[in-house]
Each structure stands twice: as structure tokens, then as C-alpha cells.
Amino acid sequence: MLIKRRKGWEISENEATPESAYLNRRQLVAAGGIAAGSAILPQNAKAQGVNDWVGSLFGGGKGGSSKTDEKPDPSLKYYPMWHNQTYKLDRELTPQDVNESYNNFYEFGSHKRIARAAQALKIRPWEITIDGMVEEEIKIGIDDLMPKMKLQERLYRHRCVEAWSMTIPWSGFQMSDLVKFAKPLSSAKYIRMETFHDPDMASGQKATYQPWPYIEGVTIEEAMNELSFLVTGTYGKPMAKQHGAPLRLALPWKYGFKSIKSIVKFTFTDKRPVSFWEELQAAEYGFWANVNPKVPHRRWSQATERVLHTGNRVPTLLYNGYGEYVADLYKNVPKRERLFT
Ligand SMILES: Nc1nc2c(c(=O)[nH]1)N[C@H]1C(S)=C(S)[C@@H](COP(=O)(O)O)O[C@H]1N2
Ligand SMILES: [Mo]
């Protein structure tokens, strides 16, 4: 078959909606017309700019970070990033205020309204360690890492295992850039990632029945896939702390829990990492966690999802609609494993 099929989410009906409004605003931002960060203001936010507006919700601030005693984010100068148009959406972007006030970040509480508590997260200095099966261990600050990567913006869908979804403009770089920078040995098969561990800063980590810090893992092939994206920003600015600043992952074809936040370590290894959720509940949260409407969670169906903010419930797609990019990765995974989130 030589016919190039349109990818599942390349459907044009919604293309003239907030996405393009957002992009038009972006161009204005690029031209210096309005302050960076004010793209996609909700209708009711006045012309005061999103920094003040987010500030009024979360206690003052600049860009994604929001404590008045903090310096402006040193990475502000990279925004807005070059917009990579390859990745199209089939639905509207979720408004920024919705995405910044409905989050999973168990380090700051086991419910969705953790945005205020997450402002305690200190995001500078932020050192990232790259170790394990690599030519040489690397320790690098986020502000030294960013200029070495091919920075860009992409629109992705995000599907949580809890059957809700959002669409979001992420800024950052392809994970393959980081893998190349890390110079892994050929014996490495997986990357184990780790979130910060500081129970004094993040009170959720005081819960002794949970295996802190948060851990996630992918195969090297998954990490090298063009969709795997390391995120530094959202909505054309450094991301809000509650999204997992200053560096988190976005794997749009997997359930959201794989997209680990506030990463401090990448370890290259030949052993399959056991994630935070797998450790807690292996029967419900497996290693692959690819979005699959036909495999129910032990406690609920995955056939449909609630699209945040829209009031819509829509059918969930295999690999969250990204199968053309990723299905081949799983050809040789035993069926028994694939049928298991
Ligand atoms: N460190 C850490 N990373 C995490 C989580 C978490 O609790 N801690 N929650 C995960 C889950 S279940 C989801 S759905 C997404 C939520 O990302 P968002 O809050 O930016 O939408 O982050 C994922 N990454
Ligand atoms: Mo999730």
C-alpha cells in the first residue's frame, strides 16, 4: 500500500479555532507586540497580562514561577520557541488556566488542586545528572542544558489513565537530543528517570507508604522516537511549577503517569526500571502503559475520555491517535505484556 493515509488527528474541522488564535497571538509575541506569556488568555482575563493574572491566583510572580522573592526565570529569553508544525491536533487547545489548575503532582497532594502548594517547588538552581551506562557521567544545570538542545514548540494531546484528557502547547526539545548528548553505551537498553526528593519542600513525599521519589522509565527506542519530548515550557513561556518545572517529559501515546515531572536524573541501564506506580500497584500500572481503549483499567473502562473544559466525552484512540509514529515499537513485545497497561 503506497497510499499515505492522513494521521488520525490531522482532521481539519477544528483548525480554525483557539489553536490558530493562539498561534496568531504567538506571532504578535514574536514581533514584540504583547508580552511573552500572554498567549491564550481566557476570555475573562483582562489585558493585565497572564503573569499578573496567574500571580493573582497563586501569589505573585513572573512567567511560570510565581514567588515575588524569586529572580525572573533565566530561560525566559528562549520563549516563544520555534513552532514545529508537524504535530497537529484534532481538537482545541485546553485553556491555560484550566491546565494550570487541574494537575496530578502527588508530591504536592493526592488531588487535582495542587497548583498553590506546588509554588513551594524551588526550580533554580536545578542540576540534572546523567549517569549509568554512559561514556561519562554528566552533571549539568538546566540553563546550560537548554541552549545545547534544538528548542521548539509542539501541540500534543495528553491522556491520563484516569480517563480525562487535555491538549497543550509544550515547549522544549526532543528526548533524542538528550540521548545523543548523554552518549550511552551500546549495552544500555532503558532510561530510568527520577523526580527531585525533598519532603520538606514537597509534603506529599512525607507519605511513607509511597515509594518516593517518583520514578519512570522508557526503552532507548522509545526515548529516540520523534514524539518523545522533554518539556521546559507551556503556552509560550516557562511552564508553571505545577506542570513539573523546570523539566518534565511528554509521551503523548502513553498514559499521563509515564510523563514524569521535575526530573533531576536520567540513568541509562540494562534493567527495566520499576516505576513509582508499578511499585505501588503493579496490576494496574505496567511498564508500557500505552493508551489502549480496548484494555480497561482494573477499575474503569478506557474506551472514552472526558476532554477537560469542553464537557465532551469522546472515544479514546489506540496509542492516543499516534499509532503511525509508535506502533512499530511494540511489534515484538509479548501480547501478554501489551494487553496490560
Ligand atoms: N513527579 C511526578 N510526575 C508526574 C505525576 C506525579 O504525581 N509526580 N503525575 C503524572 C500524571 S498521573 C499525569 S496525568 C501528569 C499530569 O500532568 P499535568 O498536571 O501537567 O497535566 O503528570 C504525570 N507526572
Ligand atoms: Mo495521569
Short mmCIF file of C-alpha atoms and ligand atoms in Angstrom, two decimals:
data_model
loop_
_atom_site.label_atom_id
_atom_site.label_comp_id
_atom_site.label_asym_id
_atom_site.label_seq_id
_atom_site.Cartn_x
_atom_site.Cartn_y
_atom_site.Cartn_z
CA MET A 1 0.00 0.00 0.00
CA LEU A 2 1.55 3.23 -1.10
CA ILE A 3 -1.35 5.46 -0.17
CA LYS A 4 -0.28 7.91 2.52
CA ARG A 5 -3.07 7.96 5.00
CA ARG A 6 -3.85 11.06 6.93
CA LYS A 7 -2.82 10.60 10.52
CA GLY A 8 -5.69 10.24 12.93
CA TRP A 9 -5.54 13.71 14.38
CA GLU A 10 -4.89 15.56 11.13
CA ILE A 11 -8.52 16.43 10.77
CA SER A 12 -9.13 19.94 9.62
CA GLU A 13 -12.52 20.82 11.14
CA ASN A 14 -11.18 22.39 14.28
CA GLU A 15 -8.17 24.01 12.76
CA ALA A 16 -9.67 27.48 12.72
CA THR A 17 -10.34 27.62 16.45
CA PRO A 18 -8.35 28.62 19.53
CA GLU A 19 -5.31 26.86 18.18
CA SER A 20 -4.97 29.38 15.39
CA ALA A 21 -6.00 32.21 17.69
CA TYR A 22 -3.17 31.09 19.91
CA LEU A 23 -0.74 30.93 17.01
CA ASN A 24 -1.71 34.40 15.84
CA ARG A 25 -1.06 35.71 19.30
CA ARG A 26 2.26 33.92 19.23
CA GLN A 27 3.27 35.77 16.13
CA LEU A 28 2.38 39.00 17.89
CA VAL A 29 4.51 37.92 20.80
CA ALA A 30 7.40 37.15 18.47
CA ALA A 31 7.01 40.60 16.94
CA GLY A 32 7.15 42.15 20.38
CA GLY A 33 3.51 43.19 20.20
CA ILE A 34 2.49 41.75 23.54
CA ALA A 35 4.43 40.38 26.46
CA ALA A 36 5.55 36.77 26.26
CA GLY A 37 3.24 34.68 28.36
CA SER A 38 0.03 36.40 27.46
CA ALA A 39 -0.92 34.00 24.67
CA ILE A 40 -4.29 32.31 25.20
CA LEU A 41 -5.80 34.39 27.86
CA PRO A 42 -9.17 33.17 28.94
CA GLN A 43 -11.96 35.49 27.84
CA ASN A 44 -12.41 36.96 31.26
CA ALA A 45 -8.75 37.75 31.94
CA LYS A 46 -8.23 41.44 31.41
CA ALA A 47 -5.40 42.99 29.44
CA GLN A 48 -3.24 42.96 32.55
CA GLY A 49 -1.18 40.02 31.15
CA VAL A 50 -1.05 36.45 32.23
CA ASN A 51 1.82 36.87 34.67
CA ASP A 52 -0.23 39.15 36.86
CA TRP A 53 -3.25 37.06 36.26
CA VAL A 54 -1.57 33.78 37.24
CA GLY A 55 0.01 35.75 40.05
CA SER A 56 -3.37 36.75 41.38
CA LEU A 57 -4.32 33.09 41.58
CA PHE A 58 -1.11 31.74 43.01
CA GLY A 59 0.51 34.59 44.87
CA GLY A 60 2.51 36.81 42.52
CA GLY A 61 5.27 36.18 40.04
CA LYS A 62 6.83 36.06 36.61
CA GLY A 63 6.48 33.50 33.85
CA GLY A 64 5.87 30.04 35.23
CA SER A 65 7.39 30.64 38.62
CA SER A 66 5.44 32.77 40.96
CA LYS A 67 7.13 33.85 44.14
CA THR A 68 7.85 37.56 44.31
CA ASP A 69 11.21 36.95 46.01
CA GLU A 70 12.44 34.86 43.08
CA LYS A 71 14.50 36.26 40.22
CA PRO A 72 12.93 36.23 36.75
CA ASP A 73 13.27 32.81 35.12
CA PRO A 74 16.67 32.77 33.34
CA SER A 75 15.19 30.79 30.44
CA LEU A 76 12.57 33.44 29.58
CA LYS A 77 14.76 34.55 26.68
CA TYR A 78 14.12 31.30 24.78
CA TYR A 79 10.37 31.92 24.52
CA PRO A 80 8.32 31.74 22.45
CA MET A 81 10.16 28.91 20.71
CA TRP A 82 10.14 27.94 17.05
CA HIS A 83 6.80 26.30 16.39
CA ASN A 84 7.20 22.83 14.90
CA GLN A 85 4.03 22.38 12.84
CA THR A 86 4.43 18.65 12.25
CA TYR A 87 2.23 17.68 15.17
CA LYS A 88 -1.38 18.67 14.55
CA LEU A 89 -4.33 18.45 16.86
CA ASP A 90 -7.85 17.26 16.12
CA ARG A 91 -9.32 19.37 18.89
CA GLU A 92 -8.96 22.72 20.55
CA LEU A 93 -6.20 23.56 22.96
CA THR A 94 -7.25 23.44 26.58
CA PRO A 95 -7.25 26.95 28.06
CA GLN A 96 -4.15 27.74 30.06
CA ASP A 97 -6.00 28.48 33.28
CA VAL A 98 -7.69 25.07 33.10
CA ASN A 99 -4.41 23.20 32.56
CA GLU A 100 -2.70 25.15 35.30
CA SER A 101 -5.33 24.46 37.91
CA TYR A 102 -6.12 20.75 37.32
CA ASN A 103 -2.98 18.71 37.84
CA ASN A 104 -1.59 15.41 39.07
CA PHE A 105 1.56 16.03 41.09
CA TYR A 106 1.41 13.75 44.12
CA GLU A 107 4.48 15.37 45.63
CA PHE A 108 2.12 18.25 46.49
CA GLY A 109 -1.08 16.36 47.28
CA SER A 110 -3.16 13.44 46.04
CA HIS A 111 -5.86 15.57 44.41
CA LYS A 112 -6.08 17.90 41.40
CA ARG A 113 -5.91 21.30 43.10
CA ILE A 114 -2.21 21.28 43.97
CA ALA A 115 -1.25 24.39 41.99
CA ARG A 116 -0.91 26.63 45.02
CA ALA A 117 1.03 24.05 47.08
CA ALA A 118 3.35 23.44 44.11
CA GLN A 119 4.59 27.03 44.28
CA ALA A 120 6.88 25.78 47.08
CA LEU A 121 8.92 23.96 44.41
CA LYS A 122 12.31 25.64 44.08
CA ILE A 123 13.36 25.44 40.42
CA ARG A 124 16.78 27.17 40.49
CA PRO A 125 19.50 26.07 40.78
CA TRP A 126 18.37 22.86 39.03
CA GLU A 127 21.05 20.29 38.36
CA ILE A 128 20.42 17.28 36.15
CA THR A 129 22.53 14.13 36.46
CA ILE A 130 23.03 11.77 33.54
CA ASP A 131 24.65 8.55 34.71
CA GLY A 132 24.76 4.75 34.46
CA MET A 133 25.73 3.19 31.14
CA VAL A 134 27.10 6.33 29.51
CA GLU A 135 30.60 7.22 28.32
CA GLU A 136 30.96 9.66 31.18
CA GLU A 137 28.67 10.86 33.96
CA ILE A 138 27.34 14.36 33.30
CA LYS A 139 26.01 16.93 35.75
CA ILE A 140 24.52 19.97 34.08
CA GLY A 141 22.29 22.86 35.13
CA ILE A 142 19.03 23.33 33.26
CA ASP A 143 20.20 26.73 31.97
CA ASP A 144 23.35 25.19 30.49
CA LEU A 145 21.43 22.26 29.01
CA MET A 146 18.71 24.22 27.22
CA PRO A 147 20.96 26.10 24.74
CA LYS A 148 22.53 22.76 23.68
CA MET A 149 19.16 21.36 22.57
CA LYS A 150 17.03 22.12 19.49
CA LEU A 151 14.32 24.13 21.21
CA GLN A 152 10.83 24.08 19.78
CA GLU A 153 7.11 24.16 20.49
CA ARG A 154 4.67 21.31 19.74
CA LEU A 155 0.95 20.77 20.20
CA TYR A 156 0.19 17.39 21.81
CA ARG A 157 -2.73 15.61 23.35
CA HIS A 158 -2.36 14.17 26.82
CA ARG A 159 -4.46 11.25 28.07
CA CYS A 160 -4.45 10.46 31.79
CA VAL A 161 -5.07 6.88 32.88
CA GLU A 162 -7.99 8.32 34.89
CA ALA A 163 -9.85 8.84 31.56
CA TRP A 164 -9.53 12.62 31.20
CA SER A 165 -7.54 14.39 28.53
CA MET A 166 -6.16 17.79 27.66
CA THR A 167 -4.38 19.36 24.71
CA ILE A 168 -1.42 21.53 25.35
CA PRO A 169 1.30 23.56 23.60
CA TRP A 170 4.53 22.20 25.09
CA SER A 171 7.90 23.92 24.59
CA GLY A 172 11.16 22.04 24.97
CA PHE A 173 13.24 19.61 22.94
CA GLN A 174 13.12 16.13 21.53
CA MET A 175 14.30 13.50 24.00
CA SER A 176 16.57 12.05 21.30
CA ASP A 177 18.67 15.24 21.59
CA LEU A 178 19.31 14.42 25.24
CA VAL A 179 20.09 10.76 24.49
CA LYS A 180 22.70 11.80 21.92
CA PHE A 181 24.15 14.32 24.36
CA ALA A 182 24.36 11.57 27.02
CA LYS A 183 26.47 9.27 24.78
CA PRO A 184 25.02 5.96 26.05
CA LEU A 185 26.98 2.71 25.81
CA SER A 186 25.55 0.12 23.42
CA SER A 187 24.74 -2.10 26.41
CA ALA A 188 22.13 0.41 27.69
CA LYS A 189 18.53 -0.63 26.99
CA TYR A 190 16.43 1.62 29.21
CA ILE A 191 16.40 5.08 30.72
CA ARG A 192 15.29 5.41 34.31
CA MET A 193 14.17 8.90 35.29
CA GLU A 194 13.82 10.35 38.75
CA THR A 195 11.97 13.37 40.19
CA PHE A 196 13.51 15.51 42.98
CA HIS A 197 13.24 14.16 46.53
CA ASP A 198 12.73 16.77 49.24
CA PRO A 199 9.91 16.04 51.70
CA ASP A 200 10.41 19.41 53.44
CA MET A 201 9.63 21.20 50.19
CA ALA A 202 7.03 18.76 48.89
CA SER A 203 4.93 17.48 51.76
CA GLY A 204 3.37 14.69 49.68
CA GLN A 205 6.75 12.97 49.85
CA LYS A 206 6.27 12.57 53.60
CA ALA A 207 3.81 9.75 52.90
CA THR A 208 5.84 6.72 53.94
CA TYR A 209 3.55 4.21 52.21
CA GLN A 210 4.56 5.63 48.82
CA PRO A 211 7.93 4.79 47.18
CA TRP A 212 9.39 8.30 46.79
CA PRO A 213 10.97 9.70 44.72
CA TYR A 214 8.74 9.36 41.65
CA ILE A 215 10.43 7.10 39.08
CA GLU A 216 9.60 6.40 35.46
CA GLY A 217 11.29 4.53 32.65
CA VAL A 218 11.31 4.05 28.88
CA THR A 219 13.29 1.92 26.46
CA ILE A 220 16.05 3.64 24.50
CA GLU A 221 13.99 3.07 21.32
CA GLU A 222 11.03 4.85 22.91
CA ALA A 223 13.28 7.69 24.04
CA MET A 224 14.64 8.01 20.48
CA ASN A 225 11.16 8.14 18.93
CA GLU A 226 10.48 11.58 17.49
CA LEU A 227 7.39 12.06 19.68
CA SER A 228 9.26 11.74 22.99
CA PHE A 229 9.58 15.31 24.18
CA LEU A 230 11.28 16.90 27.16
CA VAL A 231 9.28 19.91 28.24
CA THR A 232 10.52 23.17 29.69
CA GLY A 233 7.54 25.38 28.92
CA THR A 234 3.86 25.66 28.10
CA TYR A 235 1.82 28.32 26.30
CA GLY A 236 4.91 30.09 25.04
CA LYS A 237 6.58 30.61 28.42
CA PRO A 238 8.48 28.65 31.08
CA MET A 239 5.98 26.17 32.45
CA ALA A 240 4.14 26.72 35.69
CA LYS A 241 5.59 24.78 38.62
CA GLN A 242 2.53 22.57 38.87
CA HIS A 243 3.26 21.17 35.38
CA GLY A 244 6.60 19.83 36.62
CA ALA A 245 9.02 22.71 36.11
CA PRO A 246 11.75 23.09 35.09
CA LEU A 247 11.97 19.81 33.09
CA ARG A 248 9.32 17.13 32.55
CA LEU A 249 8.55 14.52 29.96
CA ALA A 250 5.67 14.32 27.45
CA LEU A 251 4.92 10.92 25.87
CA PRO A 252 1.63 11.60 24.10
CA TRP A 253 0.87 7.96 23.19
CA LYS A 254 1.18 6.73 26.77
CA TYR A 255 -0.95 7.29 29.83
CA GLY A 256 -0.03 10.51 31.58
CA PHE A 257 1.69 8.93 34.57
CA LYS A 258 4.63 7.99 32.30
CA SER A 259 5.26 11.72 31.71
CA ILE A 260 7.37 12.27 34.81
CA LYS A 261 7.69 15.79 36.20
CA SER A 262 10.56 17.86 37.65
CA ILE A 263 13.28 15.44 36.53
CA VAL A 264 16.68 15.52 38.24
CA LYS A 265 18.23 12.30 36.94
CA PHE A 266 18.45 10.17 33.80
CA THR A 267 20.12 6.80 34.39
CA PHE A 268 20.98 4.60 31.41
CA THR A 269 20.66 0.94 32.36
CA ASP A 270 20.15 -2.59 31.04
CA LYS A 271 17.47 -3.32 33.66
CA ARG A 272 13.85 -2.40 33.16
CA PRO A 273 13.04 0.34 35.69
CA VAL A 274 10.16 -0.17 38.07
CA SER A 275 8.07 2.98 38.19
CA PHE A 276 6.51 4.68 41.20
CA TRP A 277 3.04 3.48 40.19
CA GLU A 278 4.16 -0.01 39.24
CA GLU A 279 5.79 -0.35 42.63
CA LEU A 280 2.54 0.72 44.31
CA GLN A 281 0.08 -1.20 42.17
CA ALA A 282 1.70 -3.42 39.51
CA ALA A 283 -1.60 -4.97 38.47
CA GLU A 284 -2.95 -1.56 37.40
CA TYR A 285 0.08 0.37 36.15
CA GLY A 286 2.51 -1.57 33.98
CA PHE A 287 5.72 -0.59 32.26
CA TRP A 288 4.35 0.06 28.75
CA ALA A 289 1.18 1.98 29.64
CA ASN A 290 0.30 2.66 26.00
CA VAL A 291 -3.11 4.23 25.57
CA ASN A 292 -5.49 1.46 24.53
CA PRO A 293 -9.28 1.85 24.56
CA LYS A 294 -9.73 -1.92 24.48
CA VAL A 295 -7.85 -2.66 27.66
CA PRO A 296 -9.84 -1.47 30.66
CA HIS A 297 -8.18 -0.35 33.82
CA ARG A 298 -8.94 -2.81 36.59
CA ARG A 299 -11.49 -0.35 37.99
CA TRP A 300 -12.87 1.51 34.96
CA SER A 301 -13.20 1.47 31.17
CA GLN A 302 -10.63 3.21 28.95
CA ALA A 303 -12.95 3.30 25.92
CA THR A 304 -13.73 7.01 26.22
CA GLU A 305 -12.25 10.09 27.82
CA ARG A 306 -13.50 13.35 29.26
CA VAL A 307 -11.92 16.26 27.39
CA LEU A 308 -11.14 18.87 30.04
CA HIS A 309 -13.12 22.08 29.86
CA THR A 310 -15.32 21.02 26.90
CA GLY A 311 -17.93 18.91 28.64
CA ASN A 312 -17.33 16.33 25.87
CA ARG A 313 -16.70 12.65 26.26
CA VAL A 314 -15.01 11.25 23.15
CA PRO A 315 -13.77 7.82 22.07
CA THR A 316 -10.19 7.10 23.09
CA LEU A 317 -7.87 6.10 20.24
CA LEU A 318 -5.25 3.36 20.25
CA TYR A 319 -1.90 4.96 21.13
CA ASN A 320 -3.93 8.11 21.72
CA GLY A 321 -4.04 8.56 17.93
CA TYR A 322 -0.25 8.49 17.48
CA GLY A 323 -0.01 4.90 16.22
CA GLU A 324 1.66 5.79 12.93
CA TYR A 325 4.64 7.06 14.87
CA VAL A 326 4.89 4.42 17.57
CA ALA A 327 3.06 1.17 16.77
CA ASP A 328 6.21 -0.41 15.32
CA LEU A 329 7.99 -0.04 18.64
CA TYR A 330 5.76 -2.72 20.12
CA LYS A 331 5.74 -5.38 17.37
CA ASN A 332 7.95 -7.69 19.41
CA VAL A 333 6.53 -7.04 22.84
CA PRO A 334 4.77 -10.22 24.04
CA LYS A 335 1.00 -9.89 23.79
CA ARG A 336 0.59 -10.74 27.45
CA GLU A 337 2.57 -7.59 28.29
CA ARG A 338 0.94 -5.37 25.69
CA LEU A 339 -2.51 -6.14 26.97
CA PHE A 340 -1.60 -4.78 30.28
CA THR A 341 -1.46 -1.06 30.92
N1 LIG B 1 6.79 13.54 39.61
C1 LIG B 1 5.54 13.34 39.20
N2 LIG B 1 5.29 13.27 37.86
C2 LIG B 1 4.01 13.07 37.40
C3 LIG B 1 2.93 12.88 38.31
C4 LIG B 1 3.22 12.97 39.70
O1 LIG B 1 2.34 12.83 40.58
N3 LIG B 1 4.53 13.21 40.10
N4 LIG B 1 1.66 12.62 37.83
C5 LIG B 1 1.57 12.07 36.46
C6 LIG B 1 0.21 12.03 35.94
S1 LIG B 1 -0.80 10.79 36.53
C7 LIG B 1 -0.23 12.86 34.96
S2 LIG B 1 -1.77 12.69 34.25
C8 LIG B 1 0.61 14.02 34.52
C9 LIG B 1 -0.17 15.30 34.77
O2 LIG B 1 0.48 16.40 34.19
P1 LIG B 1 -0.17 17.86 34.33
O3 LIG B 1 -0.52 18.08 35.76
O4 LIG B 1 0.89 18.78 33.84
O5 LIG B 1 -1.39 17.84 33.47
O6 LIG B 1 1.85 14.09 35.20
C10 LIG B 1 2.46 12.84 35.49
N5 LIG B 1 3.78 13.05 36.05
MO MO B 2 -2.41 10.64 34.99
#
